[in-house]
Coordinates of C-alpha atoms in Angstrom, one line a residue:
Chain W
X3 CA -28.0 -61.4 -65.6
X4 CA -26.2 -60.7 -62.4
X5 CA -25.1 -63.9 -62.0
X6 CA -24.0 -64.5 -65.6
X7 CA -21.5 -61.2 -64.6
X8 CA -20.1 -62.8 -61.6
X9 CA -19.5 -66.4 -63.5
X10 CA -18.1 -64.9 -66.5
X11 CA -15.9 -62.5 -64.3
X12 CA -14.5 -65.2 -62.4
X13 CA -13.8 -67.4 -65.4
X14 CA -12.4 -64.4 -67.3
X15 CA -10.4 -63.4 -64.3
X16 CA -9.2 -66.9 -63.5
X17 CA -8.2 -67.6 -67.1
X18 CA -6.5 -64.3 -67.3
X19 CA -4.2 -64.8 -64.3
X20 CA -3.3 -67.8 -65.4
X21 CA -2.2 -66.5 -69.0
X22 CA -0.2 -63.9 -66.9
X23 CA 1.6 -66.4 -64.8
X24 CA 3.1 -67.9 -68.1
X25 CA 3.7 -64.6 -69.2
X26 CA 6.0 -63.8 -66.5
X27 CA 7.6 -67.2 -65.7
X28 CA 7.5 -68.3 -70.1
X29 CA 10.9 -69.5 -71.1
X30 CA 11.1 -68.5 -74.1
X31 CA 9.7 -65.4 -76.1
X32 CA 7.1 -67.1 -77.9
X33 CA 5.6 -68.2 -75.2
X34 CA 5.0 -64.6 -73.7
X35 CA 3.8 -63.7 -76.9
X36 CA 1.0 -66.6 -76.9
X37 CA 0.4 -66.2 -73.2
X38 CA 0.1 -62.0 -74.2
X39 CA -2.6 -63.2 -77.4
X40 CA -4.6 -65.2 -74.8
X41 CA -4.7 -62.2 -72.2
X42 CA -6.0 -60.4 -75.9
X43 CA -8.4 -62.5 -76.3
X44 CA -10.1 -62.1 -72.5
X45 CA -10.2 -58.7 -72.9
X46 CA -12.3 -58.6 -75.9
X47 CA -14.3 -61.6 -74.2
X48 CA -14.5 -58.6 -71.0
X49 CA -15.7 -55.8 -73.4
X50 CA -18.1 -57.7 -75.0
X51 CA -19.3 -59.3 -71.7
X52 CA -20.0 -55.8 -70.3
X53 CA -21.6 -54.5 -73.5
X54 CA -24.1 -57.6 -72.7
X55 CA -24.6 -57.0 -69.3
X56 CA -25.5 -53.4 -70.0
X57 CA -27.2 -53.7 -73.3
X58 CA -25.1 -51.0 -75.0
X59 CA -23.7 -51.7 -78.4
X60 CA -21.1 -48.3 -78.1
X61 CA -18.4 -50.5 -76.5
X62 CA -18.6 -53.0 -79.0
X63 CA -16.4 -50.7 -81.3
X64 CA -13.2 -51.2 -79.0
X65 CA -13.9 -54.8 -79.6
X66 CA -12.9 -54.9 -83.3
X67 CA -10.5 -52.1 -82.6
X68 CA -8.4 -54.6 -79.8
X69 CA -8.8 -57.8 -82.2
X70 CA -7.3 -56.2 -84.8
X71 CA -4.3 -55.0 -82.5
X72 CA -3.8 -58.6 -81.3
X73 CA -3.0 -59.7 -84.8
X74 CA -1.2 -56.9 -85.4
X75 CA 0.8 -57.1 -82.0
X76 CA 1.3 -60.9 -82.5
X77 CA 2.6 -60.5 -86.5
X78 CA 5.1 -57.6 -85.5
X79 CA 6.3 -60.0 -82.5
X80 CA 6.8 -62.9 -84.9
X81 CA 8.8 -60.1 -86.9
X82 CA 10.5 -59.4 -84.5
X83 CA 11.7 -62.5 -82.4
X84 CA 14.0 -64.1 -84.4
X85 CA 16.5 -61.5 -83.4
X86 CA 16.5 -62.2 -80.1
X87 CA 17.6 -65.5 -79.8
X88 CA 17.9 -67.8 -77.0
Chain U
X9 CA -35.3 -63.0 -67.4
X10 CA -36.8 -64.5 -70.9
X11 CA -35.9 -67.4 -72.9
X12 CA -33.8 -65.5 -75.2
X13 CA -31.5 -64.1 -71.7
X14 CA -30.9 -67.4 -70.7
X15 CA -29.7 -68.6 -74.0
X16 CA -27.4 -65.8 -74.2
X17 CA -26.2 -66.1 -70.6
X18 CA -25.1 -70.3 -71.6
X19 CA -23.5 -68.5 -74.4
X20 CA -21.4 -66.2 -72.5
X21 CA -20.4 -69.1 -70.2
X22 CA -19.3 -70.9 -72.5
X23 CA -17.1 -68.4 -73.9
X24 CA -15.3 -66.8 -70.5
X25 CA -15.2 -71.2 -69.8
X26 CA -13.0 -71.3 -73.1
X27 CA -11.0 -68.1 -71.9
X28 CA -10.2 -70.2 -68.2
X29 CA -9.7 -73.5 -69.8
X30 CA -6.9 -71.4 -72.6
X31 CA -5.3 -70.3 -69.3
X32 CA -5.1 -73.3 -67.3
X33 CA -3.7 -75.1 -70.7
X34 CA -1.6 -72.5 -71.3
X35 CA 0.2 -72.8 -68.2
X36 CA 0.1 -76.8 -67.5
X37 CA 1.0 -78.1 -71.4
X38 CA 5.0 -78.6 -71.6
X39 CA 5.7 -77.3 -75.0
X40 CA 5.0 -74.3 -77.0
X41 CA 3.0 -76.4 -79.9
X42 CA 0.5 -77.5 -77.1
X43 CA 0.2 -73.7 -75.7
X44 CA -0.5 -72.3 -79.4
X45 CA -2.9 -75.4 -79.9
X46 CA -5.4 -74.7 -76.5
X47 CA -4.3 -70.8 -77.4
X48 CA -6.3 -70.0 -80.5
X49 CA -9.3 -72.1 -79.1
X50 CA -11.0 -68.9 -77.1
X51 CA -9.5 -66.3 -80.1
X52 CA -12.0 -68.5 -82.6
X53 CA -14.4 -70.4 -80.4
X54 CA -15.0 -68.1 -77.4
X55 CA -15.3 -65.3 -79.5
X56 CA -17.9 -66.7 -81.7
X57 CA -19.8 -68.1 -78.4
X58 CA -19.7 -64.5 -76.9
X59 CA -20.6 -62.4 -79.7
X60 CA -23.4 -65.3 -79.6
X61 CA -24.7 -64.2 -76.5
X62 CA -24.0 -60.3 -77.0
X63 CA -26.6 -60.8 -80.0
X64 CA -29.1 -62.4 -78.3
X65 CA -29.0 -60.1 -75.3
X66 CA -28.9 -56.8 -77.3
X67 CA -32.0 -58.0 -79.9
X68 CA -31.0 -54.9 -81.9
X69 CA -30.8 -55.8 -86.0
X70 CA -28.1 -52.9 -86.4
X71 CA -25.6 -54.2 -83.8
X72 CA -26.0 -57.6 -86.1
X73 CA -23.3 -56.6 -88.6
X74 CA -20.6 -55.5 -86.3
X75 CA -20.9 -58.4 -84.5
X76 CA -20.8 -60.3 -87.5
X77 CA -17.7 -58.2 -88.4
X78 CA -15.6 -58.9 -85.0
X79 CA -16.3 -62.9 -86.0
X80 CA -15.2 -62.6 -89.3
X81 CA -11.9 -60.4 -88.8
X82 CA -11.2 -63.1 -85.7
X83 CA -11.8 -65.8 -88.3
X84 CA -9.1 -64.6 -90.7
X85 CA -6.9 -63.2 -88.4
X86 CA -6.1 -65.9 -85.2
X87 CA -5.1 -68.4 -87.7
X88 CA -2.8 -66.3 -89.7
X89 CA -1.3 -64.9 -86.2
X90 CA -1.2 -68.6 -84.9
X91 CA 0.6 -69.8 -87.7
X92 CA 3.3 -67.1 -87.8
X93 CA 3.5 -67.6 -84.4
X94 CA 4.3 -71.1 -85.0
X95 CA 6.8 -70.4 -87.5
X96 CA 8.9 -68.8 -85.2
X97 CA 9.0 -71.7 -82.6
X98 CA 9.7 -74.2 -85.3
X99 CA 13.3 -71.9 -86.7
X100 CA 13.7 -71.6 -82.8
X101 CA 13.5 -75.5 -83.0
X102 CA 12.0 -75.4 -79.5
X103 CA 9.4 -78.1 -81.2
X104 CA 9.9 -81.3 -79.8
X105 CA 11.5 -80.3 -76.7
X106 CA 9.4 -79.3 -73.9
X107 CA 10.1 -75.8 -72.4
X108 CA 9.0 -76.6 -68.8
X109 CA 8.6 -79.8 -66.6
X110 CA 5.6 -81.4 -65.7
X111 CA 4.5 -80.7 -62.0
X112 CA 4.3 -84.5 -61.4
X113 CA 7.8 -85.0 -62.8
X114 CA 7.3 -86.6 -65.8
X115 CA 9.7 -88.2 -67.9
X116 CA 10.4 -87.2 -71.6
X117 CA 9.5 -90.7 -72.9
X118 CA 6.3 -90.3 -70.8
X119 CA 5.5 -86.7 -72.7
X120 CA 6.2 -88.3 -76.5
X121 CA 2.5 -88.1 -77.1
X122 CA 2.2 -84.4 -76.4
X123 CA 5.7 -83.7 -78.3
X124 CA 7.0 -84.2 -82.2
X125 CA 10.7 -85.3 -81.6
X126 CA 12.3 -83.8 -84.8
X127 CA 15.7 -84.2 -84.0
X128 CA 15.7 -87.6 -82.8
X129 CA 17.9 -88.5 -79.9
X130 CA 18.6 -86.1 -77.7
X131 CA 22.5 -86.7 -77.7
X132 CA 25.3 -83.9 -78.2
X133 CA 25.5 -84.8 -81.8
X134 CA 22.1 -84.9 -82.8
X135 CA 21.6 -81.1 -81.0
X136 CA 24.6 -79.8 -83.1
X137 CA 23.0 -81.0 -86.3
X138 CA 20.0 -79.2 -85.8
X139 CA 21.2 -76.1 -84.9
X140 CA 23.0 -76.2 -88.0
X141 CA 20.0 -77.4 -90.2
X142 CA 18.8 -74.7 -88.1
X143 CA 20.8 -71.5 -89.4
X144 CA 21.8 -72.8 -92.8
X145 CA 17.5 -72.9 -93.1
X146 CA 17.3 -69.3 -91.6
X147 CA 20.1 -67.9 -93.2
X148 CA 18.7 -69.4 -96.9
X149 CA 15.1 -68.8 -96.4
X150 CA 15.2 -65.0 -96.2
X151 CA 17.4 -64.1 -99.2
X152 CA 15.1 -66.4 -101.1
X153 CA 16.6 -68.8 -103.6
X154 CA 17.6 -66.7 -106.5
X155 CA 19.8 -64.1 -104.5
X156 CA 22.9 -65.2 -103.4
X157 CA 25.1 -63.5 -100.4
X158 CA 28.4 -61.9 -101.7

């Protein structure tokens, strides 16, 4: 199971720097805000990677908890973007 | 390690491989339909592979329904995001028109198979039409039909 930690963390690390990159250098808004729902996604994909590893269920709580934010974080931005236009 | 480890460690691969493969495409596609596209793959996909694996490492009955939770609230929830996501980028008109270059310096002909053109040519004249299909759509679409503006 070590090794299935290591891989994961490398592809989950990877995948999130990447995401980051187009969240600093993204042209426009929306594509921080899809870049900011991918980085989401890897940290529930990192939670429940850990909850694995240790065979604990208790951090599987924040889980749901962080996907709900992401729709809720990505809805409010697509409320909110139109102002800003560019 | 038993059978049932190594089932849930391919799982788990797979699902951190979706999260890389969202970020490499996220940063290499050249318009913001193609990010949102290889974006919602690991919000749907990977979280369904990984909740997978967290079930078959766990072999606990009770943690079954929470996990069945997190897939079903991810199920209703990326699309909805994904598509109001999308809405903005289409009354930004940003679809159609890539938002970075390719490293390799494609052209825009060359990128016509990743891109819609919606406003055709990509004249003076054919710009200033669509942004103002663009803001007469805006301006009309949040008043709704029946209430006019004084």
């Amino acid at each position: 199971m070590n090794v299935t930690l290591v891989v994961c963390g490398i592809l989950f690390g990877v995948g999130a720097a990447l995401a980051a990159v187009r969240l600093v250098l993204g042209p426009t808004q929306i594509d921080r805000a899809i870049a900011l729902d991918v980085i989401l996604a890897i940290v529930v994909g990192v939670i429940v990677l850990l909850a694995a590893v240790a065979r604990s269920s208790t951090t599987l709580v924040i889980a749901v908890v962080i996907s709900l934010l992401g729709f809720i974080a990505s809805s409010g931005l697509a409320k909110l973007l139109p102002r800003d236009r560019r | 390690m038993s059978t049932l480890d190594v089932i849930a460690s391919v799982a788990l691969i797979l699902g951190a491989l979706l999260s890389l493969i969202a970020g490499i495409a996220v940063v290499r596609f050249p318009d913001t339909m193609s990010r949102i596209h290889a974006a919602t793959k690991p919000q749907v996909l990977g979280i369904m592979l990984l909740m997978l694996g967290v079930g078959l490492r766990l072999e606990s009955p009770a943690v079954i329904g929470l996990l069945v939770l997190i897939v079903v609230l991810q199920f209703l929830t990326a699309p909805v995001a994904a598509h109001l996501t999308v809405r903005v980028a289409y009354r930004h008109s940003t679809i159609g028109q890539p938002t970075t270059k390719r490293p390799d310096g494609a052209s825009k002909d060359e990128l016509a198979i990743l891109t819609v053109p919606r406003s055709g040519p990509e004249s003076a004249a054919a710009q200033e039409i669509a942004a103002t299909e663009h803001t007469s759509r805006e301006s009309g679409e949040d008043r709704g039909p029946g209430q006019s503006s004084g």
